[in-house]
Amino acid sequence: SPSPAFPIATLQRGIKMTTEPPKGLRANLLRLYNSVSEDSYSQCKAGIKYQKLLFALTYFHSVLLERRKFRTLGLNIPYDFNDTDFGVSDDLLKSYLDSYEATPWDALKYLIAEANYGGRVTDELDRRVLASYLTKFYCEDALAVPNYLLSPLPHYYIPDNGPLQSFKDYVHTLPAIDRPEAFGQHSNAEISYLIEDSKVLLDSLQALQPRTGAATSNSGSAREDMVMNIATDLLEQVPLPLNLEEVMKAKADDPSAMHVVLFQEVERYNLLLNNVRKSCTELQKGIKGLVVMSADL
């Protein structure tokens, strides 16, 4: 909490630092469970319900954080959900489970999805996404069905009741790389954000390259040498095209329909290899001045 004795001058000259949440469902789940103390875990009287619903809440929070990587395919607007949202929702969960014998599903879903997390959400469709998640996670089946699935994938489910450490041990068994299905997304949703991340990475690398100009007269030649070396390395690493006739002869005795797909992929793969070799060779000639530099080069 703010302290009036803290010198303002020091604060003004200081550097602001923020703690970003880790990437991945497993890392976020583990981070949230590490923030839950044993006293807080055993505080709720309805321990059997609380243990399962707490895991559903941590999964809900982690999914919202990781869903931002899909950009507009995940949420229309990126929101800064933080540990305070999770802590308040945890307190609400314990309070309502202790106050009511029957689980107040509607009240919990409204307070968590609409009031607490939803208080940050300004887009109506994003609000519906939050409500849909919590409707899936907070229901009678979550308590009654053993290992209730939280996604179409079999890895993500609510584990059996047990001590706090048992839930941490289960989190350690989750995959390190999350598939889009873990968030309820289509498998192709991963393609768009991987392409976008690759563009950001390449643009950042390009921005770090030396600029040509009067102040750096030698940078141009150094840049050409670097491109020449990269093209040479690519030519050495790119394999030779596959022999399609030999492949067809090897598969002649097997009438599987999948071989038609294999032959088509071999043709496309050979075209790719030939294009790479041709582009690298033309680029080397263009740097040497043997051919005219085209827009493609």
PDB file of C-alpha atoms in Angstrom, residues 129-271:
ATOM      1  CA  VAL A 129     -16.646 -15.347 -24.273  1.00  0.00           C
ATOM      2  CA  LEU A 130     -15.972 -14.967 -20.536  1.00  0.00           C
ATOM      3  CA  ALA A 131     -19.519 -16.029 -19.671  1.00  0.00           C
ATOM      4  CA  SER A 132     -19.276 -19.078 -21.955  1.00  0.00           C
ATOM      5  CA  TYR A 133     -16.029 -20.200 -20.341  1.00  0.00           C
ATOM      6  CA  LEU A 134     -17.369 -19.949 -16.819  1.00  0.00           C
ATOM      7  CA  THR A 135     -20.642 -21.648 -17.780  1.00  0.00           C
ATOM      8  CA  LYS A 136     -18.532 -24.577 -18.948  1.00  0.00           C
ATOM      9  CA  PHE A 137     -16.265 -24.595 -15.877  1.00  0.00           C
ATOM     10  CA  TYR A 138     -18.823 -23.838 -13.132  1.00  0.00           C
ATOM     11  CA  CYS A 139     -21.602 -26.419 -13.293  1.00  0.00           C
ATOM     12  CA  GLU A 140     -22.819 -29.459 -11.389  1.00  0.00           C
ATOM     13  CA  ASP A 141     -20.814 -31.800 -13.610  1.00  0.00           C
ATOM     14  CA  ALA A 142     -17.612 -30.085 -12.489  1.00  0.00           C
ATOM     15  CA  LEU A 143     -18.272 -31.460  -8.994  1.00  0.00           C
ATOM     16  CA  ALA A 144     -20.060 -34.710  -9.814  1.00  0.00           C
ATOM     17  CA  VAL A 145     -18.082 -36.059 -12.782  1.00  0.00           C
ATOM     18  CA  PRO A 146     -14.647 -37.469 -11.916  1.00  0.00           C
ATOM     19  CA  ASN A 147     -11.835 -35.807 -13.919  1.00  0.00           C
ATOM     20  CA  TYR A 148     -14.268 -33.363 -15.515  1.00  0.00           C
ATOM     21  CA  LEU A 149     -12.794 -32.189 -18.822  1.00  0.00           C
ATOM     22  CA  LEU A 150     -12.144 -28.470 -19.174  1.00  0.00           C
ATOM     23  CA  SER A 151     -11.312 -28.657 -22.895  1.00  0.00           C
ATOM     24  CA  PRO A 152     -11.707 -31.096 -25.787  1.00  0.00           C
ATOM     25  CA  LEU A 153      -8.193 -32.361 -25.059  1.00  0.00           C
ATOM     26  CA  PRO A 154      -7.889 -35.215 -22.534  1.00  0.00           C
ATOM     27  CA  HIS A 155      -4.947 -33.621 -20.679  1.00  0.00           C
ATOM     28  CA  TYR A 156      -6.888 -30.738 -19.118  1.00  0.00           C
ATOM     29  CA  TYR A 157      -9.372 -31.821 -16.463  1.00  0.00           C
ATOM     30  CA  ILE A 158     -10.222 -31.144 -12.838  1.00  0.00           C
ATOM     31  CA  PRO A 159      -8.159 -33.609 -10.778  1.00  0.00           C
ATOM     32  CA  ASP A 160      -9.430 -35.496  -7.768  1.00  0.00           C
ATOM     33  CA  ASN A 161      -9.614 -33.853  -4.371  1.00  0.00           C
ATOM     34  CA  GLY A 162      -6.444 -33.820  -2.344  1.00  0.00           C
ATOM     35  CA  PRO A 163      -3.885 -31.596  -0.647  1.00  0.00           C
ATOM     36  CA  LEU A 164      -2.556 -28.478  -2.325  1.00  0.00           C
ATOM     37  CA  GLN A 165       0.616 -30.263  -3.414  1.00  0.00           C
ATOM     38  CA  SER A 166      -1.395 -32.885  -5.343  1.00  0.00           C
ATOM     39  CA  PHE A 167      -2.801 -30.181  -7.606  1.00  0.00           C
ATOM     40  CA  LYS A 168       0.685 -28.777  -8.166  1.00  0.00           C
ATOM     41  CA  ASP A 169       1.919 -32.244  -9.063  1.00  0.00           C
ATOM     42  CA  TYR A 170      -0.899 -32.601 -11.587  1.00  0.00           C
ATOM     43  CA  VAL A 171      -0.051 -29.225 -13.155  1.00  0.00           C
ATOM     44  CA  HIS A 172       3.533 -30.429 -13.683  1.00  0.00           C
ATOM     45  CA  THR A 173       2.173 -33.271 -15.862  1.00  0.00           C
ATOM     46  CA  LEU A 174       0.461 -30.898 -18.332  1.00  0.00           C
ATOM     47  CA  PRO A 175       2.015 -30.332 -21.782  1.00  0.00           C
ATOM     48  CA  ALA A 176       4.603 -27.579 -22.020  1.00  0.00           C
ATOM     49  CA  ILE A 177       3.227 -26.443 -25.402  1.00  0.00           C
ATOM     50  CA  ASP A 178      -0.474 -25.603 -25.533  1.00  0.00           C
ATOM     51  CA  ARG A 179      -2.577 -26.571 -28.505  1.00  0.00           C
ATOM     52  CA  PRO A 180      -5.385 -24.190 -29.582  1.00  0.00           C
ATOM     53  CA  GLU A 181      -7.994 -26.763 -28.551  1.00  0.00           C
ATOM     54  CA  ALA A 182      -7.006 -26.186 -24.919  1.00  0.00           C
ATOM     55  CA  PHE A 183      -8.601 -22.740 -25.235  1.00  0.00           C
ATOM     56  CA  GLY A 184     -11.629 -23.925 -27.185  1.00  0.00           C
ATOM     57  CA  GLN A 185     -10.084 -22.597 -30.403  1.00  0.00           C
ATOM     58  CA  HIS A 186      -9.887 -24.252 -33.806  1.00  0.00           C
ATOM     59  CA  SER A 187      -6.560 -25.899 -34.553  1.00  0.00           C
ATOM     60  CA  ASN A 188      -5.928 -23.427 -37.407  1.00  0.00           C
ATOM     61  CA  ALA A 189      -6.036 -20.503 -34.958  1.00  0.00           C
ATOM     62  CA  GLU A 190      -2.433 -21.279 -34.094  1.00  0.00           C
ATOM     63  CA  ILE A 191      -1.280 -20.499 -37.631  1.00  0.00           C
ATOM     64  CA  SER A 192      -2.279 -16.839 -37.587  1.00  0.00           C
ATOM     65  CA  TYR A 193      -0.549 -15.913 -34.341  1.00  0.00           C
ATOM     66  CA  LEU A 194       2.601 -17.865 -35.251  1.00  0.00           C
ATOM     67  CA  ILE A 195       2.793 -15.939 -38.534  1.00  0.00           C
ATOM     68  CA  GLU A 196       2.283 -12.649 -36.717  1.00  0.00           C
ATOM     69  CA  ASP A 197       4.914 -13.474 -34.093  1.00  0.00           C
ATOM     70  CA  SER A 198       7.352 -14.449 -36.839  1.00  0.00           C
ATOM     71  CA  LYS A 199       6.761 -11.119 -38.586  1.00  0.00           C
ATOM     72  CA  VAL A 200       7.422  -9.237 -35.366  1.00  0.00           C
ATOM     73  CA  LEU A 201      10.633 -11.199 -34.800  1.00  0.00           C
ATOM     74  CA  LEU A 202      11.882 -10.650 -38.355  1.00  0.00           C
ATOM     75  CA  ASP A 203      10.995  -6.959 -38.273  1.00  0.00           C
ATOM     76  CA  SER A 204      12.913  -6.602 -35.014  1.00  0.00           C
ATOM     77  CA  LEU A 205      15.950  -8.346 -36.478  1.00  0.00           C
ATOM     78  CA  GLN A 206      15.778  -6.169 -39.572  1.00  0.00           C
ATOM     79  CA  ALA A 207      15.622  -3.031 -37.443  1.00  0.00           C
ATOM     80  CA  LEU A 208      18.848  -4.106 -35.723  1.00  0.00           C
ATOM     81  CA  GLN A 209      20.758  -4.389 -38.998  1.00  0.00           C
ATOM     82  CA  PRO A 210      23.315  -1.639 -39.806  1.00  0.00           C
ATOM     83  CA  ARG A 211      22.108   1.211 -41.997  1.00  0.00           C
ATOM     84  CA  THR A 212      23.991   2.246 -45.141  1.00  0.00           C
ATOM     85  CA  GLY A 213      24.974   5.895 -45.472  1.00  0.00           C
ATOM     86  CA  ALA A 214      27.808   8.400 -45.518  1.00  0.00           C
ATOM     87  CA  ALA A 215      28.575   7.861 -41.840  1.00  0.00           C
ATOM     88  CA  THR A 216      28.957   4.135 -42.395  1.00  0.00           C
ATOM     89  CA  SER A 217      30.587   3.754 -45.793  1.00  0.00           C
ATOM     90  CA  ASN A 218      31.725   0.205 -45.122  1.00  0.00           C
ATOM     91  CA  SER A 219      28.385  -1.036 -43.803  1.00  0.00           C
ATOM     92  CA  GLY A 220      27.018  -1.566 -47.321  1.00  0.00           C
ATOM     93  CA  SER A 221      29.782  -3.951 -48.331  1.00  0.00           C
ATOM     94  CA  ALA A 222      29.574  -5.685 -44.955  1.00  0.00           C
ATOM     95  CA  ARG A 223      25.853  -6.174 -45.474  1.00  0.00           C
ATOM     96  CA  GLU A 224      26.416  -7.641 -48.961  1.00  0.00           C
ATOM     97  CA  ASP A 225      28.992 -10.048 -47.552  1.00  0.00           C
ATOM     98  CA  MET A 226      26.572 -11.136 -44.871  1.00  0.00           C
ATOM     99  CA  VAL A 227      23.794 -11.788 -47.434  1.00  0.00           C
ATOM    100  CA  MET A 228      26.271 -13.654 -49.626  1.00  0.00           C
ATOM    101  CA  ASN A 229      27.281 -15.881 -46.717  1.00  0.00           C
ATOM    102  CA  ILE A 230      23.656 -16.600 -45.817  1.00  0.00           C
ATOM    103  CA  ALA A 231      22.866 -17.541 -49.432  1.00  0.00           C
ATOM    104  CA  THR A 232      25.928 -19.800 -49.537  1.00  0.00           C
ATOM    105  CA  ASP A 233      24.923 -21.503 -46.294  1.00  0.00           C
ATOM    106  CA  LEU A 234      21.408 -22.074 -47.602  1.00  0.00           C
ATOM    107  CA  LEU A 235      22.722 -23.661 -50.791  1.00  0.00           C
ATOM    108  CA  GLU A 236      24.876 -26.018 -48.748  1.00  0.00           C
ATOM    109  CA  GLN A 237      22.036 -26.971 -46.388  1.00  0.00           C
ATOM    110  CA  VAL A 238      19.150 -27.327 -48.849  1.00  0.00           C
ATOM    111  CA  PRO A 239      18.860 -31.005 -49.826  1.00  0.00           C
ATOM    112  CA  LEU A 240      18.614 -32.237 -53.393  1.00  0.00           C
ATOM    113  CA  PRO A 241      15.123 -32.804 -54.850  1.00  0.00           C
ATOM    114  CA  LEU A 242      13.581 -36.200 -54.303  1.00  0.00           C
ATOM    115  CA  ASN A 243      13.384 -38.680 -57.161  1.00  0.00           C
ATOM    116  CA  LEU A 244       9.662 -38.951 -57.769  1.00  0.00           C
ATOM    117  CA  GLU A 245       9.977 -41.929 -60.109  1.00  0.00           C
ATOM    118  CA  GLU A 246      11.833 -43.963 -57.499  1.00  0.00           C
ATOM    119  CA  VAL A 247       9.248 -43.059 -54.886  1.00  0.00           C
ATOM    120  CA  MET A 248       6.415 -44.157 -57.192  1.00  0.00           C
ATOM    121  CA  LYS A 249       8.187 -47.424 -57.966  1.00  0.00           C
ATOM    122  CA  ALA A 250       8.775 -48.111 -54.263  1.00  0.00           C
ATOM    123  CA  LYS A 251       5.052 -47.640 -53.536  1.00  0.00           C
ATOM    124  CA  ALA A 252       3.764 -49.453 -56.624  1.00  0.00           C
ATOM    125  CA  ASP A 253       2.917 -52.652 -54.716  1.00  0.00           C
ATOM    126  CA  ASP A 254       0.895 -50.808 -52.064  1.00  0.00           C
ATOM    127  CA  PRO A 255      -2.518 -49.564 -53.350  1.00  0.00           C
ATOM    128  CA  SER A 256      -3.087 -47.144 -50.466  1.00  0.00           C
ATOM    129  CA  ALA A 257      -4.926 -43.949 -51.445  1.00  0.00           C
ATOM    130  CA  MET A 258      -2.592 -41.939 -49.220  1.00  0.00           C
ATOM    131  CA  HIS A 259       0.202 -42.473 -51.728  1.00  0.00           C
ATOM    132  CA  VAL A 260      -1.521 -40.071 -54.134  1.00  0.00           C
ATOM    133  CA  VAL A 261      -1.154 -37.392 -51.483  1.00  0.00           C
ATOM    134  CA  LEU A 262       2.467 -38.438 -50.946  1.00  0.00           C
ATOM    135  CA  PHE A 263       3.277 -38.058 -54.645  1.00  0.00           C
ATOM    136  CA  GLN A 264       1.652 -34.624 -54.746  1.00  0.00           C
ATOM    137  CA  GLU A 265       3.610 -33.507 -51.699  1.00  0.00           C
ATOM    138  CA  VAL A 266       6.867 -34.775 -53.218  1.00  0.00           C
ATOM    139  CA  GLU A 267       6.181 -32.686 -56.332  1.00  0.00           C
ATOM    140  CA  ARG A 268       5.467 -29.592 -54.249  1.00  0.00           C
ATOM    141  CA  TYR A 269       8.513 -30.231 -52.072  1.00  0.00           C
ATOM    142  CA  ASN A 270      10.738 -30.496 -55.153  1.00  0.00           C
ATOM    143  CA  LEU A 271       9.335 -27.223 -56.495  1.00  0.00           C
TER     144      LEU A 271
END
